[in-house]
Short mmCIF file of C-alpha atoms in Angstrom, two decimals:
data_model
loop_
_atom_site.label_atom_id
_atom_site.label_comp_id
_atom_site.label_asym_id
_atom_site.label_seq_id
_atom_site.Cartn_x
_atom_site.Cartn_y
_atom_site.Cartn_z
CA MET M 881 -89.60 -77.14 -3.05
CA THR M 882 -85.96 -78.00 -2.31
CA VAL M 883 -82.84 -75.56 -2.01
CA GLU M 884 -81.06 -77.16 -5.07
CA ALA M 885 -85.18 -77.50 -6.86
CA THR M 886 -85.51 -73.59 -6.75
CA THR M 887 -81.64 -73.02 -7.49
CA GLU M 888 -82.11 -75.16 -11.05
CA ARG M 889 -84.82 -73.02 -11.73
CA VAL M 890 -83.36 -69.53 -11.47
CA LEU M 891 -80.22 -70.79 -13.44
CA ARG M 892 -83.32 -72.22 -16.30
CA LEU M 893 -84.39 -68.26 -15.74
CA LEU M 894 -80.96 -66.54 -16.36
CA ALA M 895 -80.92 -69.59 -19.19
CA LEU M 896 -83.88 -67.68 -20.99
CA LEU M 897 -83.34 -63.72 -20.25
CA GLN M 898 -80.62 -65.07 -21.81
CA ARG M 899 -81.87 -66.60 -25.06
CA ARG M 900 -83.86 -63.71 -26.51
CA PRO M 901 -84.12 -59.78 -25.56
CA ALA M 902 -87.46 -60.41 -23.90
CA TRP M 903 -89.90 -62.32 -22.06
CA THR M 904 -93.01 -61.87 -21.11
CA ALA M 905 -94.81 -63.01 -17.28
CA ALA M 906 -96.42 -65.16 -18.81
CA GLU M 907 -93.74 -66.81 -21.41
CA ILE M 908 -91.60 -67.56 -18.29
CA ALA M 909 -93.92 -69.26 -16.30
CA ALA M 910 -94.65 -72.02 -19.01
CA GLU M 911 -91.33 -72.61 -20.05
CA LEU M 912 -90.45 -73.20 -16.31
CA ARG M 913 -94.09 -75.30 -15.99
CA VAL M 914 -94.45 -72.55 -12.46
CA THR M 915 -96.98 -69.23 -11.63
CA ASP M 916 -96.42 -65.60 -12.29
CA ARG M 917 -95.51 -65.19 -8.92
CA SER M 918 -92.69 -68.06 -8.86
CA VAL M 919 -91.37 -65.91 -11.96
CA ARG M 920 -91.39 -62.76 -9.66
CA ARG M 921 -89.94 -64.05 -7.05
CA ASP M 922 -87.27 -65.65 -9.29
CA VAL M 923 -87.09 -62.09 -10.70
CA GLN M 924 -86.11 -61.41 -7.20
CA ARG M 925 -83.53 -63.88 -6.75
CA LEU M 926 -81.63 -63.03 -9.45
CA ARG M 927 -82.32 -59.01 -8.74
CA ALA M 928 -80.44 -59.90 -5.61
CA LEU M 929 -77.07 -62.23 -7.21
CA GLY M 930 -76.42 -58.53 -9.08
CA TYR M 931 -78.01 -59.20 -12.29
CA PRO M 932 -80.02 -56.82 -13.17
CA VAL M 933 -83.37 -57.87 -14.72
CA HIS M 934 -85.74 -54.68 -16.16
CA ALA M 935 -89.58 -54.87 -15.98
CA ALA M 936 -91.80 -53.22 -18.37
CA ALA M 937 -95.55 -53.17 -17.97
CA GLY M 938 -97.96 -52.89 -20.54
CA VAL M 939 -98.79 -54.64 -23.33
CA GLY M 940 -95.70 -55.66 -24.97
CA GLY M 941 -94.00 -55.33 -21.50
CA GLY M 942 -92.25 -57.82 -20.04
CA TYR M 943 -88.59 -59.03 -18.44
CA ARG M 944 -85.26 -58.22 -19.77
CA LEU M 945 -81.65 -58.76 -19.04
CA GLY M 946 -79.70 -55.61 -19.24
CA ALA M 947 -76.08 -54.91 -18.43
CA GLY M 948 -74.65 -54.82 -15.71
CA THR M 949 -70.96 -54.57 -13.75
CA ARG M 950 -70.21 -57.82 -14.31
CA LEU M 951 -71.01 -60.62 -16.67
CA PRO M 952 -73.66 -62.68 -15.73
CA PRO M 953 -72.83 -67.20 -15.93
CA LEU M 954 -72.96 -67.61 -19.79
CA LEU M 955 -75.64 -70.78 -19.68
CA LEU M 956 -75.30 -72.25 -23.64
CA ASP M 957 -76.37 -74.99 -24.94
CA ASP M 958 -74.92 -77.62 -26.72
CA GLU M 959 -75.11 -76.27 -30.34
CA GLU M 960 -73.93 -73.01 -28.75
CA ALA M 961 -71.45 -74.23 -26.53
CA ILE M 962 -69.57 -76.22 -29.14
CA ALA M 963 -69.66 -72.49 -31.78
CA THR M 964 -68.30 -70.81 -29.33
CA ALA M 965 -65.26 -73.63 -28.51
CA VAL M 966 -64.66 -73.93 -32.35
CA SER M 967 -64.56 -69.57 -33.10
CA LEU M 968 -62.09 -69.45 -29.52
CA ARG M 969 -59.70 -72.67 -31.76
CA LEU M 970 -59.81 -70.63 -34.69
CA ALA M 971 -59.66 -66.97 -32.83
CA SER M 972 -56.19 -68.36 -30.73
CA GLY M 973 -54.37 -69.17 -33.56
CA GLY M 974 -53.82 -66.31 -34.73
CA THR M 975 -56.92 -65.68 -37.40
CA VAL M 976 -58.39 -62.63 -35.51
CA ALA M 977 -55.57 -59.86 -34.49
CA GLY M 978 -54.47 -59.23 -31.56
CA ALA M 979 -57.15 -61.85 -30.22
CA GLN M 980 -54.82 -65.24 -29.39
CA GLU M 981 -54.29 -64.27 -25.83
CA ALA M 982 -56.89 -63.16 -24.32
CA ALA M 983 -58.79 -66.64 -27.09
CA LEU M 984 -56.84 -68.63 -25.11
CA ARG M 985 -57.53 -68.09 -21.23
CA ALA M 986 -61.68 -67.91 -22.78
CA LEU M 987 -60.98 -70.72 -24.47
CA ALA M 988 -59.22 -72.90 -21.00
CA LYS M 989 -62.03 -71.91 -18.48
CA LEU M 990 -64.51 -73.31 -21.32
CA ASP M 991 -62.86 -76.63 -22.66
CA GLN M 992 -62.51 -77.12 -18.89
CA VAL M 993 -66.01 -78.09 -18.18
CA LEU M 994 -66.95 -79.23 -21.14
CA PRO M 995 -68.38 -82.36 -21.11
CA ALA M 996 -66.42 -85.47 -22.71
CA ARG M 997 -68.77 -85.76 -25.39
CA LEU M 998 -69.36 -82.26 -26.77
CA ARG M 999 -65.25 -81.77 -26.55
CA ALA M 1000 -65.21 -85.12 -28.83
CA GLU M 1001 -67.43 -82.55 -31.07
CA VAL M 1002 -65.55 -79.45 -31.11
CA ARG M 1003 -62.14 -81.85 -31.72
CA ALA M 1004 -64.14 -83.47 -34.88
CA VAL M 1005 -65.24 -80.02 -36.03
CA HIS M 1006 -61.63 -78.19 -35.97
CA ALA M 1007 -60.54 -81.32 -37.22
CA ALA M 1008 -62.48 -80.88 -41.00
CA THR M 1009 -61.49 -77.22 -40.49
CA GLU M 1010 -59.32 -75.13 -43.05
CA THR M 1011 -58.02 -70.96 -42.99
CA LEU M 1012 -56.66 -69.37 -45.42
CA VAL M 1013 -53.84 -67.36 -43.69
CA GLY M 1014 -50.37 -67.13 -44.02
CA PRO M 1015 -47.56 -70.06 -43.90
CA GLY M 1016 -46.85 -70.74 -40.27
CA ILE M 1017 -46.51 -73.88 -37.99
CA GLU M 1018 -49.73 -75.49 -36.82
CA ILE M 1019 -50.24 -76.65 -32.75
CA ASP M 1020 -52.34 -78.68 -31.15
CA ALA M 1021 -54.55 -76.78 -29.51
CA GLU M 1022 -54.62 -79.00 -27.29
CA LEU M 1023 -51.54 -78.42 -26.24
CA LEU M 1024 -52.21 -74.28 -26.26
CA VAL M 1025 -54.56 -75.13 -23.52
CA THR M 1026 -53.04 -76.96 -21.56
CA LEU M 1027 -49.85 -74.20 -21.45
CA ALA M 1028 -53.19 -71.73 -21.08
CA ARG M 1029 -54.05 -73.23 -17.44
CA ALA M 1030 -50.49 -74.31 -16.65
CA CYS M 1031 -49.98 -70.07 -16.66
CA ARG M 1032 -52.79 -69.70 -15.30
CA ASP M 1033 -52.41 -71.77 -12.68
CA ALA M 1034 -49.08 -71.57 -11.91
CA VAL M 1035 -48.26 -75.14 -11.68
CA ARG M 1036 -44.97 -76.94 -13.32
CA VAL M 1037 -44.92 -78.75 -16.64
CA ARG M 1038 -43.15 -81.85 -18.11
CA PHE M 1039 -42.39 -82.55 -21.87
CA ARG M 1040 -40.07 -83.93 -23.80
CA TYR M 1041 -38.02 -81.11 -26.24
CA ALA M 1042 -36.04 -81.41 -29.78
CA GLY M 1043 -33.23 -79.08 -29.79
CA ARG M 1044 -32.00 -76.95 -33.46
CA ASP M 1045 -29.86 -80.66 -33.58
CA GLY M 1046 -32.74 -82.91 -32.77
CA ALA M 1047 -31.79 -83.93 -29.70
CA GLU M 1048 -34.36 -84.98 -26.82
CA SER M 1049 -34.43 -84.01 -23.48
CA GLU M 1050 -36.36 -83.60 -20.41
CA ARG M 1051 -37.61 -80.39 -19.21
CA THR M 1052 -39.73 -78.89 -16.08
CA VAL M 1053 -40.20 -75.29 -16.24
CA GLU M 1054 -42.44 -72.94 -14.11
CA PRO M 1055 -44.65 -71.78 -17.19
CA VAL M 1056 -45.40 -67.79 -17.73
CA ARG M 1057 -46.29 -66.58 -21.02
CA MET M 1058 -47.07 -67.72 -24.58
CA VAL M 1059 -46.33 -65.47 -27.38
CA THR M 1060 -46.96 -65.62 -30.78
CA THR M 1061 -45.28 -64.51 -34.11
CA GLY M 1062 -47.75 -65.04 -36.37
CA ARG M 1063 -45.68 -68.00 -37.48
CA ARG M 1064 -45.10 -69.61 -34.40
CA TRP M 1065 -45.81 -70.21 -30.29
CA TYR M 1066 -43.34 -70.12 -28.31
CA LEU M 1067 -43.06 -70.58 -24.29
CA MET M 1068 -41.45 -68.71 -21.83
CA ALA M 1069 -40.83 -70.38 -18.56
CA TRP M 1070 -38.12 -70.27 -16.11
CA ASP M 1071 -36.55 -73.91 -16.52
CA VAL M 1072 -36.44 -75.69 -13.21
CA ASP M 1073 -33.37 -77.77 -13.88
CA ARG M 1074 -31.18 -75.25 -15.18
CA GLY M 1075 -31.87 -72.48 -13.39
CA ASP M 1076 -32.86 -69.13 -15.54
CA TRP M 1077 -35.48 -68.35 -17.99
CA ARG M 1078 -35.56 -70.21 -21.52
CA THR M 1079 -38.05 -69.94 -24.48
CA PHE M 1080 -39.50 -72.86 -26.06
CA ARG M 1081 -40.47 -73.18 -29.17
CA LEU M 1082 -43.70 -75.53 -28.76
CA ASP M 1083 -44.12 -77.47 -32.30
CA ARG M 1084 -41.07 -79.17 -30.34
CA MET M 1085 -42.50 -79.46 -27.37
CA ARG M 1086 -43.38 -83.55 -26.72
CA GLN M 1087 -45.19 -85.51 -24.30
CA THR M 1088 -46.53 -82.36 -22.47
CA THR M 1089 -48.13 -82.42 -18.95
CA ALA M 1090 -49.75 -79.96 -16.67
CA THR M 1091 -48.17 -81.46 -13.00
CA THR M 1092 -49.61 -80.67 -9.89
CA TRP M 1093 -46.70 -78.71 -8.37
CA ARG M 1094 -47.91 -74.99 -8.24
CA PHE M 1095 -44.92 -72.92 -7.99
CA ARG M 1096 -44.66 -68.82 -6.34
CA ALA M 1097 -44.43 -66.33 -8.81
CA ARG M 1098 -41.09 -64.99 -9.67
CA GLU M 1099 -39.81 -61.23 -10.69
CA HIS M 1100 -39.18 -61.57 -14.15
CA PRO M 1101 -38.23 -60.31 -18.31
CA ASP M 1102 -41.07 -58.91 -20.08
CA PRO M 1103 -41.85 -61.79 -22.02
CA VAL M 1104 -42.37 -60.20 -25.84
CA ALA M 1105 -39.38 -58.66 -25.02
CA HIS M 1106 -37.10 -61.79 -23.72
CA VAL M 1107 -38.92 -63.82 -27.02
CA ARG M 1108 -38.28 -61.57 -29.65
CA ARG M 1109 -34.48 -61.40 -28.51
CA ALA M 1110 -34.49 -64.91 -27.77
CA VAL M 1111 -35.86 -65.72 -31.56
CA ALA M 1112 -33.97 -63.12 -33.26
CA GLU M 1113 -30.35 -63.64 -31.64
CA ALA M 1114 -29.26 -65.63 -29.55
CA PRO M 1115 -29.86 -69.19 -31.82
CA TYR M 1116 -27.22 -67.71 -34.39
CA ARG M 1117 -23.43 -68.16 -34.88
CA HIS M 1118 -23.15 -64.84 -36.31
CA LEU M 1119 -25.14 -61.14 -34.80
CA ALA M 1120 -25.09 -58.33 -36.89
CA ARG M 1121 -26.14 -55.20 -36.43
CA VAL M 1122 -26.36 -52.85 -39.11
CA ARG M 1123 -27.31 -48.78 -38.93
CA VAL M 1124 -30.11 -48.35 -41.51
CA HIS M 1125 -31.58 -44.70 -43.44
CA ALA M 1126 -35.27 -45.88 -42.47
CA PRO M 1127 -37.23 -45.08 -39.94
CA SER M 1128 -37.97 -47.48 -37.27
CA ASP M 1129 -41.73 -48.36 -37.86
CA ALA M 1130 -40.75 -48.85 -41.90
CA LEU M 1131 -38.40 -50.97 -40.91
CA ARG M 1132 -40.72 -53.47 -38.46
CA ALA M 1133 -42.67 -54.20 -41.62
CA LEU M 1134 -40.23 -55.34 -43.45
CA VAL M 1135 -38.42 -57.54 -40.46
CA PRO M 1136 -40.97 -59.79 -39.28
CA PRO M 1137 -39.75 -59.89 -35.57
CA GLN M 1138 -38.49 -63.35 -35.27
CA VAL M 1139 -35.85 -62.66 -37.91
CA GLY M 1140 -34.35 -59.63 -36.40
CA ARG M 1141 -35.11 -56.65 -33.60
CA VAL M 1142 -34.79 -53.46 -35.16
CA GLU M 1143 -33.78 -50.25 -32.25
CA ASP M 1144 -35.17 -46.59 -32.70
CA GLY M 1145 -32.19 -43.63 -34.04
CA ARG M 1146 -32.35 -40.90 -34.08
CA ASP M 1147 -32.17 -38.54 -37.62
CA GLY M 1148 -34.03 -40.58 -39.71
CA TRP M 1149 -31.47 -43.41 -39.42
CA CYS M 1150 -32.14 -47.02 -36.64
CA VAL M 1151 -30.22 -49.87 -36.19
CA LEU M 1152 -31.06 -53.49 -37.50
CA VAL M 1153 -30.16 -56.91 -34.85
CA VAL M 1154 -30.36 -59.64 -36.90
CA GLY M 1155 -28.51 -63.06 -36.30
CA GLY M 1156 -27.72 -65.83 -38.47
CA ASP M 1157 -25.74 -69.10 -39.30
CA ASP M 1158 -24.08 -67.56 -42.89
CA LEU M 1159 -22.57 -63.90 -43.55
CA ASP M 1160 -23.80 -64.80 -46.99
CA TRP M 1161 -27.43 -64.92 -46.11
CA LEU M 1162 -27.59 -61.93 -43.98
CA ALA M 1163 -25.22 -60.11 -46.43
CA LEU M 1164 -28.59 -60.60 -48.89
CA HIS M 1165 -31.13 -59.61 -46.31
CA VAL M 1166 -29.40 -56.68 -45.21
CA ALA M 1167 -29.47 -55.99 -49.01
CA ARG M 1168 -32.69 -56.75 -50.03
CA LEU M 1169 -33.86 -54.29 -47.51
CA GLY M 1170 -33.73 -51.30 -50.14
CA PHE M 1171 -32.72 -48.90 -48.02
CA GLU M 1172 -29.68 -47.50 -47.71
CA ALA M 1173 -27.39 -48.78 -44.45
CA GLU M 1174 -24.03 -48.78 -42.47
CA VAL M 1175 -22.57 -52.43 -41.37
CA LEU M 1176 -20.97 -52.03 -36.86
CA GLU M 1177 -20.40 -54.60 -36.35
CA PRO M 1178 -18.85 -58.02 -37.57
CA ALA M 1179 -16.25 -56.16 -39.76
CA GLU M 1180 -16.46 -60.23 -41.58
CA LEU M 1181 -20.59 -58.89 -42.99
CA ARG M 1182 -18.79 -56.07 -44.74
CA GLN M 1183 -16.81 -58.57 -46.83
CA ALA M 1184 -20.02 -60.86 -47.23
CA LEU M 1185 -21.74 -57.60 -48.78
CA ALA M 1186 -19.05 -57.21 -51.43
CA ARG M 1187 -18.60 -61.25 -52.17
CA LEU M 1188 -22.53 -60.47 -53.00
CA ALA M 1189 -21.58 -56.99 -54.88
CA ARG M 1190 -19.68 -58.62 -57.48
CA ARG M 1191 -21.89 -61.59 -58.26
CA LEU M 1192 -24.34 -59.03 -59.25
CA ALA M 1193 -22.29 -56.86 -61.29
CA ALA M 1194 -21.18 -60.62 -62.54
CA MET M 1195 -24.88 -61.52 -63.67
CA ALA M 1196 -25.68 -57.55 -64.74
CA GLY M 1197 -22.85 -58.05 -67.10
CA PRO M 1198 -21.05 -55.07 -69.16
CA ALA M 1199 -22.97 -51.96 -68.31
CA ILE M 1200 -24.56 -50.86 -71.17
CA ALA M 1201 -23.69 -46.69 -72.42
#
């Protein structure tokens, strides 16, 4: 028998052991159409490769695949592959808390080896599926996979990017990490043409293509902190700092990371850093938090709060004795 045939048979044996907890030697021999002696040899080959195949003698005995020091290759049939890929896509979209990044890595690996016919089936199932999650901006799963691979393989990415004013520009970047706030997805990357770290919203990216140009990883800021600062502060005309009489964790529960940044303080106070294009909106946002607060900057925000107070007093009408 050729080496190729033996290898194929050993992989089929591994797939059988993954299908159910235990097999007798006779059952395996019947499935593989070989002798019991060949089964024993193939089991030894798997053990030599590091896969713990346990054997039990007597009535009810047989072979089973135990837990080892590393994960064996998962051999999936068509239905299992489709189910796994769809589940990973849903998890990468945020329906499983904390699983987005790991799901993306796994999805990138699986998507790379899926046959074209199964990839089409996965897309069809995903397109026909809706999830009851909070409001957010939907991102094409293919874009997530493309960027996840580019981050993993350290290759440059090209795309057209729409700015806040709607004008599009060609960008070439060296991607580092994707960060999700729950409502939006962002990419932190080194902008090759601008020579600086930038944050890009995935829903504004068009015609995204991963190149074959590999880059050497460079020192970079913490992706989560960089994206949090970029989306909460950088894009706005006004940047406010407000001292709030509240535990920082309680304030973070009220202020999403894409809206503002909470700095730890002392004596029951913390500092909220929040940006906005409209001071009246900032004033309303600070007032609705419901905590005692002191505006540190800018002075114009204090004036906006005074205007808001006058409007609310006028709406309330004369005080009732």
